[in-house]
GROMACS .gro file of C-alpha atoms in nm:
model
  350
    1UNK     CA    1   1.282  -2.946   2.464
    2UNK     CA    2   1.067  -3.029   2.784
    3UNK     CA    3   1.309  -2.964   3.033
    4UNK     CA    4   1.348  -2.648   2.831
    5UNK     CA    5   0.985  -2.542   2.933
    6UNK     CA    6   1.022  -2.700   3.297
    7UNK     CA    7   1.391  -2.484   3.328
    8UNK     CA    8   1.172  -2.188   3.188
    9UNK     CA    9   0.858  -2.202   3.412
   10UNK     CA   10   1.048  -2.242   3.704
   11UNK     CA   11   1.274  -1.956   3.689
   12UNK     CA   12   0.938  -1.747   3.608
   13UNK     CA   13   0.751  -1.870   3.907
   14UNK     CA   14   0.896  -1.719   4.189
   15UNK     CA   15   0.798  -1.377   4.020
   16UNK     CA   16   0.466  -1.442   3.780
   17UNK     CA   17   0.174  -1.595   3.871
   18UNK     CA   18  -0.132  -1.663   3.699
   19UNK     CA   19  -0.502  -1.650   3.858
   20UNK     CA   20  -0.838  -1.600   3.703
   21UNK     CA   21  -0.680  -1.426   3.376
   22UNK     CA   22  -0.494  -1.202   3.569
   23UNK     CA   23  -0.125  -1.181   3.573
   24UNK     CA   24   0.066  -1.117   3.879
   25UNK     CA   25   0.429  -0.972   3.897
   26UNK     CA   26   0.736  -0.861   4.097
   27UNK     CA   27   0.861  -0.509   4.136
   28UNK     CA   28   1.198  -0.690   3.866
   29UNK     CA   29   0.989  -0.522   3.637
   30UNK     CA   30   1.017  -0.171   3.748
   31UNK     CA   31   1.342  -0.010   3.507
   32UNK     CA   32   1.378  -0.317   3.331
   33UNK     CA   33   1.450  -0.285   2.964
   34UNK     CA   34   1.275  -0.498   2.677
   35UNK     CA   35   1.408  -0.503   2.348
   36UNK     CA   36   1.162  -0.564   2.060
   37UNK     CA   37   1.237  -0.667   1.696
   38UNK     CA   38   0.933  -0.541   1.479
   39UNK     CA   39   0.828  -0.490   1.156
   40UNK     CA   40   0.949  -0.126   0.971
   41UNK     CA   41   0.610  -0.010   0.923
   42UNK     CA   42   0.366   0.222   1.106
   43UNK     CA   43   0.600   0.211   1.411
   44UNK     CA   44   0.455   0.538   1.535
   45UNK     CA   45   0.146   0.421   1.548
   46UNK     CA   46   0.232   0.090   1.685
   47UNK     CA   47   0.430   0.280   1.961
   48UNK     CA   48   0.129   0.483   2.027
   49UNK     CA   49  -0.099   0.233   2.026
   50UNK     CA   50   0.039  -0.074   2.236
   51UNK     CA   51   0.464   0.046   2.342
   52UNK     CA   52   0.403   0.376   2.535
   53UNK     CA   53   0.085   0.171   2.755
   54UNK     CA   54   0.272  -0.117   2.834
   55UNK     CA   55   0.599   0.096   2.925
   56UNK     CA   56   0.371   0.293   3.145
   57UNK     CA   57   0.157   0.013   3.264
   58UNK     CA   58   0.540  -0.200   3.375
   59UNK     CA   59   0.781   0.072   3.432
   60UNK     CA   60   0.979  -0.064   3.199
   61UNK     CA   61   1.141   0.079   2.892
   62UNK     CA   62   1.090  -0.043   2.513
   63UNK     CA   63   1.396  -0.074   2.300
   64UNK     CA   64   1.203  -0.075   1.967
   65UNK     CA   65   1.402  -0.205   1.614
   66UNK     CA   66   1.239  -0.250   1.262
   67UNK     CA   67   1.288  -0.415   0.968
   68UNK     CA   68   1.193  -0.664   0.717
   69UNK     CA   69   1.141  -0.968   0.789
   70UNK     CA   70   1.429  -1.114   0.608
   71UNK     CA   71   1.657  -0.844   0.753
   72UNK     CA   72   1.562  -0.911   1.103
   73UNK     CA   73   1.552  -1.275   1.062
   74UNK     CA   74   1.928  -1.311   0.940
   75UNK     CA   75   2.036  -1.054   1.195
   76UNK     CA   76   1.905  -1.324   1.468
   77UNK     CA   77   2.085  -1.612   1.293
   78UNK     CA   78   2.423  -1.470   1.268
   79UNK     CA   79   2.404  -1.339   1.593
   80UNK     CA   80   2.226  -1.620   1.833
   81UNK     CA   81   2.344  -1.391   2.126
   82UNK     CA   82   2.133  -1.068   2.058
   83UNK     CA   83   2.010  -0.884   2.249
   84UNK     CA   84   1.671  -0.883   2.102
   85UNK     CA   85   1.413  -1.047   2.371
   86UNK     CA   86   1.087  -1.077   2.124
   87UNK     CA   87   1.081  -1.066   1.765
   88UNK     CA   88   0.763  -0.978   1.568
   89UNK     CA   89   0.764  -1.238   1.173
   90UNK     CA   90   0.528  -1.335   0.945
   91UNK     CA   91   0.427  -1.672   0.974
   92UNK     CA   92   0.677  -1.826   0.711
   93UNK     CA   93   0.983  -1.647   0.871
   94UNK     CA   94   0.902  -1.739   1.249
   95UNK     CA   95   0.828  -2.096   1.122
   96UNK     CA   96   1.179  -2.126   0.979
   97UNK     CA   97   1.355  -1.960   1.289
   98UNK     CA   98   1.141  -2.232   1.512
   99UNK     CA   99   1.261  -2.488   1.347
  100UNK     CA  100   1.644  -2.339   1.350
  101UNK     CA  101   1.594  -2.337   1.740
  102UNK     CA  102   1.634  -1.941   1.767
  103UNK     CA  103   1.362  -1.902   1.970
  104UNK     CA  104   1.187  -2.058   2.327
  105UNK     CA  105   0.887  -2.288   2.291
  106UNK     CA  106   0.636  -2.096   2.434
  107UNK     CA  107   0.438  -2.119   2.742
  108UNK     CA  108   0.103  -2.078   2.686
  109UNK     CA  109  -0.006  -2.108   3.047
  110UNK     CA  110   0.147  -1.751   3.100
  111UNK     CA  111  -0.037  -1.586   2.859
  112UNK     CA  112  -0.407  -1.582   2.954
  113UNK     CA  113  -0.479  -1.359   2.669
  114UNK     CA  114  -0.342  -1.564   2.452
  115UNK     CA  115  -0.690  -1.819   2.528
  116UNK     CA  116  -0.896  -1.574   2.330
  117UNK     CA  117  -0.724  -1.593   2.027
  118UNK     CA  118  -0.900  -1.729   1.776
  119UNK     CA  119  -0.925  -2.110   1.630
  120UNK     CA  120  -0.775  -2.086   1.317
  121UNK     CA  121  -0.417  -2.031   1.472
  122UNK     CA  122  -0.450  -2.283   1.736
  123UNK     CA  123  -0.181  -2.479   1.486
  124UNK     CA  124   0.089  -2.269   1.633
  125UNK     CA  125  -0.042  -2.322   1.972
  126UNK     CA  126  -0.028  -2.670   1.919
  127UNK     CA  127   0.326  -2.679   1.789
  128UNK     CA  128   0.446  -2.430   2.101
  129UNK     CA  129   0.531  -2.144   1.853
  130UNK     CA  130   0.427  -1.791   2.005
  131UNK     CA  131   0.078  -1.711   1.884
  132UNK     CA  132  -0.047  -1.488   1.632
  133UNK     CA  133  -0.081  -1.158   1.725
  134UNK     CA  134  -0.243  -0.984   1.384
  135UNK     CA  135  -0.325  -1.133   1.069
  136UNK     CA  136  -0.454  -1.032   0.684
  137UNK     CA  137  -0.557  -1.201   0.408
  138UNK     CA  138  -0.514  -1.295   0.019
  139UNK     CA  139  -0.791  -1.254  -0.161
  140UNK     CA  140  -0.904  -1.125  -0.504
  141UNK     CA  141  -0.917  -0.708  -0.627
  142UNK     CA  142  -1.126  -0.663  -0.946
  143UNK     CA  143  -1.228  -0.432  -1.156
  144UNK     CA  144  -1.587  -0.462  -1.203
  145UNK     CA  145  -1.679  -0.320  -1.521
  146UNK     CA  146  -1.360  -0.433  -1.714
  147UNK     CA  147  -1.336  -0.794  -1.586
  148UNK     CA  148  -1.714  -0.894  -1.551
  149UNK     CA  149  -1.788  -1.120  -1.237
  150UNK     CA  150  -1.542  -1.291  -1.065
  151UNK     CA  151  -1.641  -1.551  -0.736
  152UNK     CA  152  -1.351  -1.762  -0.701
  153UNK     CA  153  -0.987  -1.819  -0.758
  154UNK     CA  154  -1.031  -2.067  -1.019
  155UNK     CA  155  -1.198  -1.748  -1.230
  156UNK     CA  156  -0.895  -1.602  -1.277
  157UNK     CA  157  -0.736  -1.938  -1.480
  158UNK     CA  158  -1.041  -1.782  -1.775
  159UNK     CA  159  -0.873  -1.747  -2.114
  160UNK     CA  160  -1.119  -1.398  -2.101
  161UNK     CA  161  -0.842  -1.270  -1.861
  162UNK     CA  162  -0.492  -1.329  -2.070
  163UNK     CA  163  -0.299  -1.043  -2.001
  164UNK     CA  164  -0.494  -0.877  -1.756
  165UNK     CA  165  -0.376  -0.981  -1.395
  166UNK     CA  166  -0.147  -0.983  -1.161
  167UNK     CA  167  -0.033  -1.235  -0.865
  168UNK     CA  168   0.227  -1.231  -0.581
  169UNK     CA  169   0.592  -1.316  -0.629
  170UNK     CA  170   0.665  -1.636  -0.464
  171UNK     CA  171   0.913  -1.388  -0.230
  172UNK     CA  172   0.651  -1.239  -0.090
  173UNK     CA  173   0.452  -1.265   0.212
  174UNK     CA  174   0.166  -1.461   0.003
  175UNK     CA  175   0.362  -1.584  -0.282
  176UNK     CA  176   0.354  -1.914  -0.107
  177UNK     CA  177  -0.036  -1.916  -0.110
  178UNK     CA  178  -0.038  -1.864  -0.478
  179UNK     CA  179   0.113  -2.215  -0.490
  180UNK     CA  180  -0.169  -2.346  -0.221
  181UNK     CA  181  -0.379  -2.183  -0.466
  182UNK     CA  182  -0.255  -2.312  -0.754
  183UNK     CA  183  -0.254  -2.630  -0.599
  184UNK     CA  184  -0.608  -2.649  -0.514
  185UNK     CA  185  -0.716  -2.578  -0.821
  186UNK     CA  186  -0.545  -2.844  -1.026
  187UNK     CA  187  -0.697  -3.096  -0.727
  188UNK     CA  188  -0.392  -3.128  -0.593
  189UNK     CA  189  -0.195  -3.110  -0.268
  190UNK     CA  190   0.117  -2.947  -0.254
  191UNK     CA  191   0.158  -3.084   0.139
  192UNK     CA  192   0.237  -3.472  -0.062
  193UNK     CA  193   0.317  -3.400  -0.428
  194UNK     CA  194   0.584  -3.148  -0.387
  195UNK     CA  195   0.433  -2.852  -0.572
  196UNK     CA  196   0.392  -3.063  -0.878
  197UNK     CA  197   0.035  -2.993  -0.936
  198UNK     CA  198   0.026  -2.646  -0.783
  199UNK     CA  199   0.299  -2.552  -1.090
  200UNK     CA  200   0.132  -2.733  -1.374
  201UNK     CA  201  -0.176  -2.496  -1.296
  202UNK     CA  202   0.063  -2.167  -1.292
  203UNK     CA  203   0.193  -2.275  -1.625
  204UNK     CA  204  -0.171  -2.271  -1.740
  205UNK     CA  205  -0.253  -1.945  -1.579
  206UNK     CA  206   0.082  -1.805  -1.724
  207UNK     CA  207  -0.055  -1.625  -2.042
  208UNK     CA  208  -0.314  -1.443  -1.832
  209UNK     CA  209  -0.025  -1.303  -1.605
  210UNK     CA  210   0.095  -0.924  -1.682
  211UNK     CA  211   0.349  -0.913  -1.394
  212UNK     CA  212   0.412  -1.100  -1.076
  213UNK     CA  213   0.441  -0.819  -0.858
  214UNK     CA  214   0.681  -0.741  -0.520
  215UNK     CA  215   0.511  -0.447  -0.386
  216UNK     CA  216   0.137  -0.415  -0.338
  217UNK     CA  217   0.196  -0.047  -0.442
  218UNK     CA  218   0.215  -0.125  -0.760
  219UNK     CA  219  -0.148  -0.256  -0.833
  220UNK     CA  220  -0.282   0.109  -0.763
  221UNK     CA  221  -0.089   0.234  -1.081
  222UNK     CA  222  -0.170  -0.119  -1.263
  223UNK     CA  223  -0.525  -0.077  -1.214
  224UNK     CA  224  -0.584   0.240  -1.312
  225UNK     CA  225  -0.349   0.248  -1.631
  226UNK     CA  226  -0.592  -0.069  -1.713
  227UNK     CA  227  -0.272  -0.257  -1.761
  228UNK     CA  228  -0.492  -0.505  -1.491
  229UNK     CA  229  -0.826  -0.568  -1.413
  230UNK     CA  230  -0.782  -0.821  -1.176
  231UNK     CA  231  -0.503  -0.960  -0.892
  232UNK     CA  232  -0.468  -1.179  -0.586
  233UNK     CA  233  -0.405  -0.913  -0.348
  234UNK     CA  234  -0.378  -0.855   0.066
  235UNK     CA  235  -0.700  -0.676   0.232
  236UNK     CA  236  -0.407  -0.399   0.291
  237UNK     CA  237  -0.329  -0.348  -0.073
  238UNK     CA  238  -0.675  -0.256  -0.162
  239UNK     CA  239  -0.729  -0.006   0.150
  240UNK     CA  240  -0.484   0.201  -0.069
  241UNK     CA  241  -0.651   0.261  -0.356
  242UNK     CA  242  -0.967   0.462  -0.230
  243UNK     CA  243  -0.958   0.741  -0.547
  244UNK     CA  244  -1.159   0.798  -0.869
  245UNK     CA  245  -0.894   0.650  -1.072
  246UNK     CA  246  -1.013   0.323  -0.904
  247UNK     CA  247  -1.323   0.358  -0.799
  248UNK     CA  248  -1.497   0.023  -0.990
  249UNK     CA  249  -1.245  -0.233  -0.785
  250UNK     CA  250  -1.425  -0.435  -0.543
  251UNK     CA  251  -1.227  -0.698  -0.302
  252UNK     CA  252  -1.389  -1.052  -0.234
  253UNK     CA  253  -1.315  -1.330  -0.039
  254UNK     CA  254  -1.341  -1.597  -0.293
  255UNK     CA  255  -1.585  -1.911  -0.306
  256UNK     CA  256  -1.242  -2.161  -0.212
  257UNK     CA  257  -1.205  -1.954   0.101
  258UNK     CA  258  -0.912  -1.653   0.146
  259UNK     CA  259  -0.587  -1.722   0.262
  260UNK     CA  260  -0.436  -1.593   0.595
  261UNK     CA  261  -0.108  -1.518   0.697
  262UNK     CA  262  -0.035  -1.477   1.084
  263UNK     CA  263   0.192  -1.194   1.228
  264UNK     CA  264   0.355  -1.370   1.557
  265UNK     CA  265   0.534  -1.275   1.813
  266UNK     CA  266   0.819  -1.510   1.982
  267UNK     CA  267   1.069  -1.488   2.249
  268UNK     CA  268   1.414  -1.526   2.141
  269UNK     CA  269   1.575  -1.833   2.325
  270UNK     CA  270   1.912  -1.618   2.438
  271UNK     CA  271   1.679  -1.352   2.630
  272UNK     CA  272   1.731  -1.256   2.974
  273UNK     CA  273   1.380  -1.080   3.028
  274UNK     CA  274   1.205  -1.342   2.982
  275UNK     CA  275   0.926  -1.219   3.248
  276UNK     CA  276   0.898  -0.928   3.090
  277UNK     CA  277   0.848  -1.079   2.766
  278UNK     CA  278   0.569  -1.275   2.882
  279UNK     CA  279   0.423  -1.024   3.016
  280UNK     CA  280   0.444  -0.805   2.659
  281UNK     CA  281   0.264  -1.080   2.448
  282UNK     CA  282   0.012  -1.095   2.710
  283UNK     CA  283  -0.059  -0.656   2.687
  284UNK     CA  284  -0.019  -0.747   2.300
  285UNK     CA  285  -0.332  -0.976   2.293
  286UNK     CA  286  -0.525  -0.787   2.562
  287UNK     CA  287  -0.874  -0.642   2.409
  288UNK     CA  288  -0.719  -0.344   2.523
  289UNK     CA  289  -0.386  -0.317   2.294
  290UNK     CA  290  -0.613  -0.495   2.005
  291UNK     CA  291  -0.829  -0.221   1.986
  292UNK     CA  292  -0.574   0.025   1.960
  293UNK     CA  293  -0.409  -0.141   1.663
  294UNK     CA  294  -0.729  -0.148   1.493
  295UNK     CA  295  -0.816   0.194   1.514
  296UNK     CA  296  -0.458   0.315   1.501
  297UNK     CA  297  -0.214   0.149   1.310
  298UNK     CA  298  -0.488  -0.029   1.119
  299UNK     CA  299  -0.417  -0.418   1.150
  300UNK     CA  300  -0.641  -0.698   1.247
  301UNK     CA  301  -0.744  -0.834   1.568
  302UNK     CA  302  -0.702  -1.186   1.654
  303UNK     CA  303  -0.868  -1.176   1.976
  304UNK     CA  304  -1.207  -1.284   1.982
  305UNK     CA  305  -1.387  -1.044   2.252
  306UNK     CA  306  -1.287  -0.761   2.019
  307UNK     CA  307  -1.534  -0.615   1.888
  308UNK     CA  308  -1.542  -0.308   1.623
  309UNK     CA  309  -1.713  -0.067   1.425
  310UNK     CA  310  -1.852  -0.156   1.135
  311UNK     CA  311  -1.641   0.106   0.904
  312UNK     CA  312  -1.351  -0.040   1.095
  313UNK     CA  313  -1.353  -0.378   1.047
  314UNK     CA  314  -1.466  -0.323   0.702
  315UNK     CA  315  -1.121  -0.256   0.629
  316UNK     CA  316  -1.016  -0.550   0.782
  317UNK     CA  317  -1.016  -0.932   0.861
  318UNK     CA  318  -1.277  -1.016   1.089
  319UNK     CA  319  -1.272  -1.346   1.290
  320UNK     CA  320  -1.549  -1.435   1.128
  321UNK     CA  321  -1.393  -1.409   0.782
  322UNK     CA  322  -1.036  -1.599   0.917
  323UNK     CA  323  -1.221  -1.892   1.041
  324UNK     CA  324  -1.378  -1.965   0.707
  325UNK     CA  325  -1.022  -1.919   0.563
  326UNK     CA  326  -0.727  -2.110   0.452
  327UNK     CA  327  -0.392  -2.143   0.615
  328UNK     CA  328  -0.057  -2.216   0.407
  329UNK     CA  329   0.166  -2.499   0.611
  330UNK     CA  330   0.517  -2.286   0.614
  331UNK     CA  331   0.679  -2.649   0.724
  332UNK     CA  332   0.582  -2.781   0.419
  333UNK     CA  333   0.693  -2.459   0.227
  334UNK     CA  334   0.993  -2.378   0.384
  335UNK     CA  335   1.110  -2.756   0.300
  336UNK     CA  336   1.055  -2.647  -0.092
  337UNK     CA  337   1.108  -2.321  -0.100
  338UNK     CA  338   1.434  -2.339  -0.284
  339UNK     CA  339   1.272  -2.630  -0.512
  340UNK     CA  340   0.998  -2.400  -0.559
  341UNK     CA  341   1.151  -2.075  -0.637
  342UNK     CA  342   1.368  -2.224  -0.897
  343UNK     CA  343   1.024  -2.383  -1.050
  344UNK     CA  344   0.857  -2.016  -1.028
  345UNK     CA  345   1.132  -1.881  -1.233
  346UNK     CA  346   1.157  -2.126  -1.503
  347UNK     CA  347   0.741  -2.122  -1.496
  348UNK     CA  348   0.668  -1.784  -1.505
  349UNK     CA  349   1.002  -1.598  -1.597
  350UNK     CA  350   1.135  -1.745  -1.850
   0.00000   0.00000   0.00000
């Protein structure tokens, strides 16, 4: 794997260099073409707001494919020899393609933007996984008149709430942190015990569960039927729901801390712009391109010399509010995954 990152480094040098943040490069840009696996949503806006710049910027042209992450994911793994060069997942999917050798350990010394990103995904820095680019959060959406107050996770285990909420599906991109959850509140950790404890707690919160839900679409309709008054839901999933039919739901970061999942970017090992690629993470994380997707797309900065308007960032996760956060080790889930979805279904489904 080092002589990976020496091979890597010294192919780039000739044409990058780095000095006093600034990134240096060859006219091989100029007409090059970069293709970019991404996520199917808002890519208009995510065009608009970082693409068209950095196409500009380079010269270069954007080849621009979406999908889920699943979809994408798969796509990579039957086909090793893509031509994808960078592929946008969610932490849990770009943690099992790492670890399936799909993609390049990254070199952070060519990303000087990449410095600014905040501490709380230093982790993937650390294991030489390409950094976090936007991130969101699981907390709790309540109804404030129907549910009465609610602080912390561990609220929603009251035997005042059977039949009245709703969690994540453990296919989802937080379903995982329902078990960290889960886990943490029976005092256990699902890191050395397997899930054990995490699922004894579910199968006490199981009578106050209406539905485990795969779209965050759905808790709109849920809440304002009064079919639920309360869920562990994404930041996102309660920007939606801005109407009278739900006007007395509040979102909180609970007492234990939220949870945060990382959107990353990584650079697929079988790429032949790799310069290029580089160069796109590093116009990704500028203050520049993390502005735009703020106001435009709306997602959440992870650079820390971004700074935003109060009614923005109201709508989304500050830095301040990730670093006082939890994060969900996708090693350990992805080893129990299988373990753990069979576990969900007898729990909960049966």
């Amino acid at each position: 794997m080092k002589l990976t990152r020496i091979v890597i480094v010294a192919l780039l040098f000739a044409t990058i260099f780095v000095a006093s943040g600034q990134i240096f490069v060859s006219a091989q840009t100029e007409g090059a073409t970069l293709v970019i696996s991404n996520f199917a949503l808002a890519d208009e806006k995510i065009i608009e707001a970082v693409v068209k710049p950095f196409e500009e910027k380079y010269g270069c042209t954007v080849v621009y494919e979406g999908g889920t992450n699943a979809e994408r994911l798969t796509k990579l793994k039957n086909d090793p020899n893509t031509d994808v060069d960078l592929i946008y997942l969610s932490q849990q999917y770009a943690q099992d393609g790492f670890s399936a050798g799909l993609f390049d350990e990254f070199d952070y010394s060519l990303v000087p933007n990449a410095d600014s990103v905040l501490e709380k995904a230093s982790f993937l820095r650390e294991g030489l996984q390409g950094p976090a680019v936007t991130m969101n959060r699981l907390g709790i959406i309540y109804n404030t008149e129907a549910a009465g107050e609610i602080t912390s996770f561990a609220d929603l285990w009251k035997p005042e709430l059977a039949g009245k909420i709703a969690i994540p599906d453990i296919g989802t991109t937080f379903g995982p942190a329902v078990v960290a959850i889960a886990s943490n509140y029976a005092g256990t950790d699902y890191k050395t015990d397997g899930g054990e404890g995490a699922f004894a707690a579910l199968a006490e919160l199981k009578p106050n569960i209406v539905k485990t839900y795969s779209k965050s679409s759905d808790l709109k309709n849920m809440f304002a039927s009064g079919e639920i008054v309360a869920a562990m839901a994404a930041e996102f999933a309660y920007n939606t729901m801005g109407d009278d039919s739900t006007a007395n739901l509040v979102f909180i970061d609970p007492t234990e801390g939220a949870y945060l999942n990382f959107n990353t970017i990584n650079i697929v090992k079988s790429s032949d712009q790799k310069e290029l690629a580089y160069l796109f993470v590093n116009h990704v994380l500028s203050v520049e391109s993390q502005l735009a997707g703020a106001h435009i797309v709306p997602e959440s900065a992870v650079n820390t010399e971004v700074e935003l308007e109060p009614e923005v960032a109201a709508k989304l996760t500050s830095i301040e509010t990730a670093e006082k956060s939890n994060v969900v080790d996708f090693g350990i889930v992805n080893e129990n995954l299988s373990k753990w979805i069979d576990l969900w279904n007898i729990t909960l489904n049966s």
